[in-house]
Amino acid sequence: MAKPSNREKILTEGLRVVHEHGFAGASVRDIVHAAGVPQGSFTNHFASKEAFGLEVLDLYASRGRAVMGATLRDEALAPLQRLRAYIDARRDRLTQTGIRNGCLYGNFLAEANEHGEAIRRRVAEIFAETREAVAACLRAAVQAGEVPGSLDCNEVAGFVVSSLQGAILVAKAEGSAAPIDRFENILFSRVLR
Amino acid sequence: MAKPSNREKILTEGLRVVHEHGFAGASVRDIVHAAGVPQGSFTNHFASKEAFGLEVLDLYASRGRAVMGATLRDEALAPLQRLRAYIDARRDRLTQTGIRNGCLYGNFLAEANEHGEAIRRRVAEIFAETREAVAACLRAAVQAGEVPGSLDCNEVAGFVVSSLQGAILVAKAEGSAAPIDRFENILFSRVLR
């Protein structure tokens, strides 16, 4: 495997630093220090801190896409099992990266007024992409007869995406994954039936 | 009416500045400038920026409590009408303060690692208080026969609080209140029946 470039190190370690300290809270100095590269390297590779932020978001989203591929789009599972696997994977990922860090999308959004429109728009695009993947899974569940045909897949998918973000936010506040389990239980026992 | 003290001006205007720019993004200089008071006034009244942050949260929570009192605890309304009025009031408040600003609790939480444990704990307490008010409303709905007795009021109340926070977060991303309407529709048509 090729050695990671300084650019890759800045992004990988930068994502971790931004996830822990927030985007405003993570200084360029902290980021290059964590990456073990000279400070000049940052300005060589990124036109601005916002440009770096967008790439960090893309890196986080590419990991999120891998999770969606392995769950929501895994045709070896029945459709509702895919959705359950997706929520479980989000919870496990959160537990691994530290519940107290929460979701990077939510964190970026909370600060969104500070670092401009481009980052807010990118987060909205990622939510829309996730919503579409959930909606496709729900349409498959309708076809498989797992949920009633009357289910409005697009609306429920939007609801799943926002409620999961909220459960992750409250999990961050409580330092416990219980809000995600609660959301999952109510989703499957009351909404998708 | 007595003229507001410098302390009150710092809190009222500070809340607005923090809501717009995030807590890390709002400098003491911005806050005193918005309040129209001398910079020394801040350090006279607040031991630290974190102490100020906790008071800003309490001010925001006291407004939230007034909203809960006028909706969730309004016994002139049927229980489920109270819950609907509460969600509508949260949406209206968000629209008034700027959807792009989102909810101050979520914003503080997103940055929580940066400004310490006390703020995170305070937000968790406010969520727990809101959850208890929603649970009491749901218990009244069970008693009134508006929802089935099988409803686990505490669990559903936790779900309502987190899902509403999530809907507000996605509304911030999209710059539209549609996620809140979607949550409200699905809550009443699928969860509370």
Coordinates of C-alpha atoms in Angstrom, one line a residue:
Chain A
M1 CA 0.0 0.0 0.0
A2 CA 1.4 3.4 -0.9
K3 CA 2.3 5.7 2.0
P4 CA -0.4 8.2 2.6
S5 CA 0.4 11.7 1.2
N6 CA 0.4 14.7 3.4
R7 CA -2.9 15.7 1.9
E8 CA -4.4 12.3 2.9
K9 CA -2.9 12.6 6.4
I10 CA -4.4 16.1 6.8
L11 CA -7.8 14.9 5.8
T12 CA -7.9 11.7 7.8
E13 CA -6.5 13.2 11.0
G14 CA -8.3 16.5 10.3
L15 CA -11.6 14.6 10.2
R16 CA -10.9 13.1 13.6
V17 CA -9.9 16.5 15.1
V18 CA -12.9 18.3 13.6
H19 CA -15.2 15.5 14.8
E20 CA -13.9 15.9 18.4
H21 CA -13.6 19.6 18.6
G22 CA -16.0 21.0 16.1
F23 CA -15.0 22.9 12.9
A24 CA -14.6 26.3 14.5
G25 CA -12.9 24.7 17.5
A26 CA -10.3 22.8 15.4
S27 CA -7.5 25.2 14.5
V28 CA -5.2 24.6 11.5
R29 CA -2.4 24.2 14.0
D30 CA -4.2 21.4 15.8
I31 CA -4.9 19.7 12.4
V32 CA -1.4 19.8 11.1
H33 CA 0.0 18.8 14.5
A34 CA -2.3 15.7 14.5
A35 CA -1.3 14.9 11.0
G36 CA 2.4 15.2 11.7
V37 CA 3.0 17.5 8.7
P38 CA 4.4 21.0 8.5
Q39 CA 1.9 23.9 8.8
G40 CA 2.7 25.1 5.2
S41 CA 1.4 21.7 4.0
F42 CA -2.2 22.8 4.8
T43 CA -2.1 25.9 2.7
N44 CA -0.4 24.0 -0.1
H45 CA -3.3 21.5 -0.3
F46 CA -6.3 23.6 0.7
A47 CA -7.3 27.0 -0.6
S48 CA -9.1 27.8 2.6
K49 CA -10.4 26.2 5.8
E50 CA -13.8 26.0 4.2
A51 CA -12.4 24.1 1.2
F52 CA -10.8 21.7 3.7
G53 CA -14.1 21.4 5.6
L54 CA -15.9 20.4 2.4
E55 CA -13.3 17.7 1.7
V56 CA -13.6 16.5 5.3
L57 CA -17.4 16.2 4.8
D58 CA -16.8 14.3 1.6
L59 CA -14.5 11.9 3.3
Y60 CA -17.0 11.3 6.1
A61 CA -19.8 10.9 3.5
S62 CA -17.8 8.4 1.5
R63 CA -17.6 6.3 4.7
G64 CA -21.3 6.8 5.2
R65 CA -21.9 5.6 1.6
A66 CA -19.9 2.4 2.3
V67 CA -22.2 1.8 5.3
M68 CA -25.3 2.4 3.1
G69 CA -23.9 0.0 0.5
A70 CA -23.3 -2.8 3.1
T71 CA -26.8 -2.4 4.6
L72 CA -29.5 -0.5 2.8
R73 CA -28.4 -1.8 -0.6
D74 CA -27.5 -5.4 0.5
E75 CA -29.9 -7.5 -1.5
A76 CA -29.0 -10.6 0.4
L77 CA -31.2 -9.2 3.2
A78 CA -34.9 -8.6 3.2
P79 CA -35.7 -4.9 2.8
L80 CA -36.7 -4.2 6.4
Q81 CA -33.6 -6.1 7.6
R82 CA -31.5 -3.8 5.5
L83 CA -33.0 -0.7 7.1
R84 CA -32.5 -2.3 10.6
A85 CA -28.9 -3.1 9.7
Y86 CA -28.4 0.5 8.6
I87 CA -29.6 2.0 11.8
D88 CA -27.5 -0.6 13.8
A89 CA -24.5 0.3 11.8
R90 CA -25.0 4.0 12.4
R91 CA -25.3 3.3 16.1
D92 CA -22.2 1.1 16.1
R93 CA -20.1 3.7 14.2
L94 CA -21.2 6.3 16.7
T95 CA -20.2 4.1 19.6
Q96 CA -16.8 3.5 18.0
T97 CA -16.0 7.1 17.2
G98 CA -17.3 8.2 20.6
I99 CA -20.9 9.0 21.4
R100 CA -19.9 12.3 22.8
N101 CA -18.6 13.3 19.3
G102 CA -22.0 12.8 17.7
C103 CA -22.5 12.9 14.0
L104 CA -20.2 15.1 11.9
Y105 CA -23.1 16.3 9.7
G106 CA -25.0 17.5 12.7
N107 CA -21.9 19.2 14.2
F108 CA -21.1 21.0 10.9
L109 CA -24.7 22.1 10.6
A110 CA -24.9 23.5 14.1
E111 CA -22.0 25.8 13.2
A112 CA -23.2 26.3 9.7
N113 CA -23.8 30.0 9.9
E114 CA -20.2 30.5 10.7
H115 CA -18.6 28.7 7.8
G116 CA -20.8 29.6 5.0
E117 CA -23.4 28.4 2.7
A118 CA -21.3 25.8 0.8
I119 CA -21.0 23.5 3.8
R120 CA -24.7 23.8 4.7
R121 CA -25.6 22.9 1.2
R122 CA -23.3 19.9 1.1
V123 CA -24.8 18.5 4.3
A124 CA -28.3 19.0 2.8
E125 CA -27.2 17.0 -0.3
I126 CA -25.9 14.2 1.8
F127 CA -29.2 14.0 3.8
A128 CA -31.1 14.0 0.5
E129 CA -28.9 11.1 -0.8
T130 CA -29.4 9.1 2.4
R131 CA -33.2 9.8 2.2
E132 CA -33.3 8.5 -1.4
A133 CA -31.4 5.3 -0.3
V134 CA -33.9 4.8 2.6
A135 CA -36.9 5.5 0.2
A136 CA -35.6 2.8 -2.2
C137 CA -35.3 0.3 0.6
L138 CA -38.9 1.1 1.7
R139 CA -40.2 0.8 -1.8
A140 CA -38.6 -2.7 -1.9
A141 CA -40.3 -3.4 1.4
V142 CA -43.7 -2.5 -0.1
Q143 CA -43.0 -4.7 -3.1
A144 CA -42.0 -7.6 -0.8
G145 CA -45.2 -7.1 1.2
E146 CA -43.3 -6.3 4.4
V147 CA -45.1 -2.9 4.9
P148 CA -48.5 -1.7 3.6
G149 CA -48.7 -0.3 0.1
S150 CA -50.3 2.8 1.6
L151 CA -46.9 3.8 3.1
D152 CA -45.6 7.0 1.6
C153 CA -42.0 5.9 1.1
N154 CA -40.6 9.3 0.4
E155 CA -42.2 11.0 3.4
V156 CA -41.3 8.1 5.8
A157 CA -37.8 8.1 4.4
G158 CA -37.4 11.8 5.2
F159 CA -38.8 11.1 8.6
V160 CA -36.3 8.2 9.2
V161 CA -33.3 10.4 8.2
S162 CA -34.3 13.3 10.4
S163 CA -35.4 11.2 13.4
L164 CA -32.2 9.2 13.3
Q165 CA -30.2 12.5 13.3
G166 CA -32.2 13.6 16.3
A167 CA -31.7 10.4 18.1
I168 CA -27.9 10.7 17.5
L169 CA -28.0 14.3 18.8
V170 CA -29.8 13.3 22.0
A171 CA -27.5 10.3 22.4
K172 CA -24.6 12.8 22.3
A173 CA -26.3 14.8 25.1
E174 CA -27.0 11.7 27.2
G175 CA -23.7 9.9 26.5
S176 CA -25.8 6.8 25.8
A177 CA -27.0 5.0 22.6
A178 CA -30.5 4.5 24.2
P179 CA -32.2 7.2 22.1
I180 CA -31.1 5.3 18.9
D181 CA -32.5 2.0 20.2
R182 CA -35.8 3.8 21.2
F183 CA -36.1 5.3 17.7
E184 CA -35.5 1.9 16.1
N185 CA -38.0 0.2 18.3
I186 CA -40.7 2.8 17.6
L187 CA -40.0 2.9 13.9
F188 CA -40.4 -0.8 13.5
S189 CA -43.2 -1.4 16.0
R190 CA -45.4 1.6 15.2
V191 CA -44.4 3.4 12.0
L192 CA -43.6 0.6 9.6
R193 CA -46.6 -1.7 10.1
Chain B
M1 CA -40.7 48.9 33.3
A2 CA -37.2 49.1 34.7
K3 CA -34.4 49.7 32.2
P4 CA -32.5 46.5 31.5
S5 CA -29.3 46.2 33.4
N6 CA -26.0 45.6 31.5
R7 CA -26.2 42.0 32.6
E8 CA -29.6 41.6 31.1
K9 CA -28.5 43.3 27.9
I10 CA -25.5 41.0 27.6
L11 CA -27.7 37.9 28.1
T12 CA -30.5 38.9 25.7
E13 CA -28.3 40.2 22.9
G14 CA -25.7 37.5 23.7
L15 CA -28.3 34.8 23.1
R16 CA -29.1 36.2 19.7
V17 CA -25.4 36.4 18.7
V18 CA -24.7 32.9 20.0
H19 CA -27.8 31.6 18.2
E20 CA -26.6 33.1 14.9
H21 CA -22.9 32.4 15.1
G22 CA -22.6 29.4 17.4
F23 CA -21.0 29.6 20.8
A24 CA -17.4 29.1 19.7
G25 CA -18.1 31.5 16.8
A26 CA -19.4 34.3 19.0
S27 CA -16.6 36.3 20.6
V28 CA -17.0 38.3 23.8
R29 CA -16.2 41.4 21.7
D30 CA -19.2 40.6 19.3
I31 CA -21.4 40.0 22.4
V32 CA -20.6 43.3 24.2
H33 CA -20.8 45.2 20.9
A34 CA -24.3 43.8 20.2
A35 CA -25.3 44.6 23.8
G36 CA -23.9 48.1 23.6
V37 CA -22.0 47.8 26.8
P38 CA -18.3 48.2 27.7
Q39 CA -16.1 45.1 27.3
G40 CA -15.3 45.1 31.0
S41 CA -19.0 44.7 31.7
F42 CA -18.8 41.0 30.5
T43 CA -16.0 40.0 33.0
N44 CA -17.8 41.9 35.7
H45 CA -20.9 39.8 35.3
F46 CA -19.6 36.4 34.2
A47 CA -16.8 34.4 35.7
S48 CA -16.1 32.8 32.3
K49 CA -17.5 32.4 28.8
E50 CA -18.8 29.0 29.9
A51 CA -20.6 30.5 32.9
F52 CA -22.2 33.0 30.4
G53 CA -23.0 30.0 28.1
L54 CA -24.9 28.3 30.9
E55 CA -26.9 31.4 31.6
V56 CA -27.7 31.8 27.9
L57 CA -29.0 28.3 27.8
D58 CA -31.1 29.0 30.9
L59 CA -32.6 32.0 29.3
Y60 CA -33.4 30.1 26.1
A61 CA -34.9 27.2 28.3
S62 CA -37.0 29.7 30.2
R63 CA -38.6 30.8 26.9
G64 CA -39.0 27.1 26.0
R65 CA -40.7 26.5 29.3
A66 CA -43.2 29.3 28.6
V67 CA -43.9 27.6 25.2
M68 CA -44.5 24.3 27.1
G69 CA -46.8 26.0 29.6
A70 CA -48.9 27.5 26.9
T71 CA -49.2 24.3 24.9
L72 CA -48.3 21.0 26.6
R73 CA -49.8 22.1 29.9
D74 CA -52.8 24.0 28.6
E75 CA -55.7 22.0 30.0
A76 CA -58.2 23.9 27.9
L77 CA -57.0 21.8 25.0
A78 CA -57.5 18.0 24.6
P79 CA -54.2 16.2 25.3
L80 CA -53.2 15.5 21.7
Q81 CA -54.1 19.0 20.7
R82 CA -51.7 20.2 23.3
L83 CA -48.9 18.1 21.8
R84 CA -49.8 19.4 18.3
A85 CA -49.8 23.0 19.6
Y86 CA -46.4 22.4 21.1
I87 CA -44.8 21.1 17.9
D88 CA -46.5 24.0 16.0
A89 CA -45.1 26.5 18.5
R90 CA -41.6 25.1 18.1
R91 CA -41.9 25.4 14.4
D92 CA -43.2 28.9 14.5
R93 CA -40.5 30.0 17.0
L94 CA -37.9 28.5 14.6
T95 CA -39.3 30.4 11.7
Q96 CA -39.3 33.6 13.7
T97 CA -35.7 33.3 14.9
G98 CA -34.5 32.1 11.5
I99 CA -34.6 28.5 10.3
R100 CA -31.0 28.7 9.4
N101 CA -30.2 29.4 13.1
G102 CA -31.7 26.1 14.1
C103 CA -32.2 25.2 17.8
L104 CA -29.8 26.6 20.3
Y105 CA -29.7 23.3 22.2
G106 CA -28.6 21.4 19.2
N107 CA -26.1 24.1 18.3
F108 CA -24.6 24.0 21.8
L109 CA -24.5 20.2 21.8
A110 CA -22.7 20.0 18.5
E111 CA -19.9 22.1 19.9
A112 CA -20.2 20.5 23.3
N113 CA -16.8 18.9 23.4
E114 CA -15.3 22.3 23.0
H115 CA -16.9 24.0 26.0
G116 CA -17.1 21.4 28.5
E117 CA -19.2 19.0 30.4
A118 CA -21.4 21.5 32.3
I119 CA -23.1 22.7 29.1
R120 CA -23.6 19.2 27.7
R121 CA -25.2 18.2 31.0
R122 CA -27.5 21.2 31.1
V123 CA -28.8 20.4 27.6
A124 CA -29.4 16.8 28.7
E125 CA -31.4 18.1 31.7
I126 CA -33.5 20.4 29.5
F127 CA -34.2 17.5 27.1
A128 CA -35.2 15.3 30.1
E129 CA -37.5 18.1 31.4
T130 CA -39.2 18.4 27.9
R131 CA -39.5 14.6 27.7
E132 CA -41.3 14.5 31.1
A133 CA -43.7 17.2 29.9
V134 CA -44.5 15.3 26.7
A135 CA -44.9 12.1 28.7
A136 CA -47.4 13.7 31.1
C137 CA -49.4 15.0 28.0
L138 CA -49.4 11.4 26.5
R139 CA -50.5 9.9 29.8
A140 CA -53.4 12.4 29.7
A141 CA -54.1 11.3 26.2
V142 CA -54.3 7.7 27.3
Q143 CA -56.7 8.6 30.1
A144 CA -58.8 10.5 27.7
G145 CA -58.9 7.5 25.4
E146 CA -57.2 9.5 22.6
V147 CA -54.4 6.9 22.2
P148 CA -54.3 3.2 23.1
G149 CA -53.5 2.3 26.7
S150 CA -50.7 0.1 25.3
L151 CA -48.7 3.2 24.4
D152 CA -45.4 3.4 26.4
C153 CA -45.7 7.1 27.2
N154 CA -42.1 7.5 28.4
E155 CA -40.6 5.8 25.5
V156 CA -42.8 7.6 23.0
A157 CA -42.0 10.9 24.7
G158 CA -38.3 10.3 24.4
F159 CA -38.9 9.5 20.7
V160 CA -40.9 12.7 20.2
V161 CA -38.2 14.9 21.8
S162 CA -35.3 13.4 19.8
S163 CA -37.3 13.2 16.5
L164 CA -38.4 16.9 16.8
Q165 CA -34.7 17.9 17.4
G166 CA -33.8 16.0 14.3
A167 CA -36.5 17.5 12.2
I168 CA -35.3 21.0 13.4
L169 CA -31.7 20.0 12.4
V170 CA -32.7 18.9 8.9
A171 CA -34.9 22.0 8.6
K172 CA -31.8 24.0 9.3
A173 CA -29.9 22.1 6.5
E174 CA -32.7 22.5 4.0
G175 CA -33.7 26.1 5.0
S176 CA -37.4 24.9 5.1
A177 CA -39.8 23.9 7.9
A178 CA -41.0 20.9 5.8
P179 CA -39.1 18.3 7.9
I180 CA -41.1 19.5 11.0
D181 CA -44.4 19.2 9.2
R182 CA -43.4 15.7 8.0
F183 CA -42.5 14.6 11.5
E184 CA -45.8 16.0 12.9
N185 CA -47.9 14.2 10.2
I186 CA -46.2 10.8 10.8
L187 CA -46.3 11.2 14.5
F188 CA -50.0 11.7 14.6
S189 CA -51.0 9.4 11.7
R190 CA -48.8 6.4 12.4
V191 CA -47.2 6.5 15.9
L192 CA -50.1 7.9 18.1
R193 CA -52.9 5.7 16.9

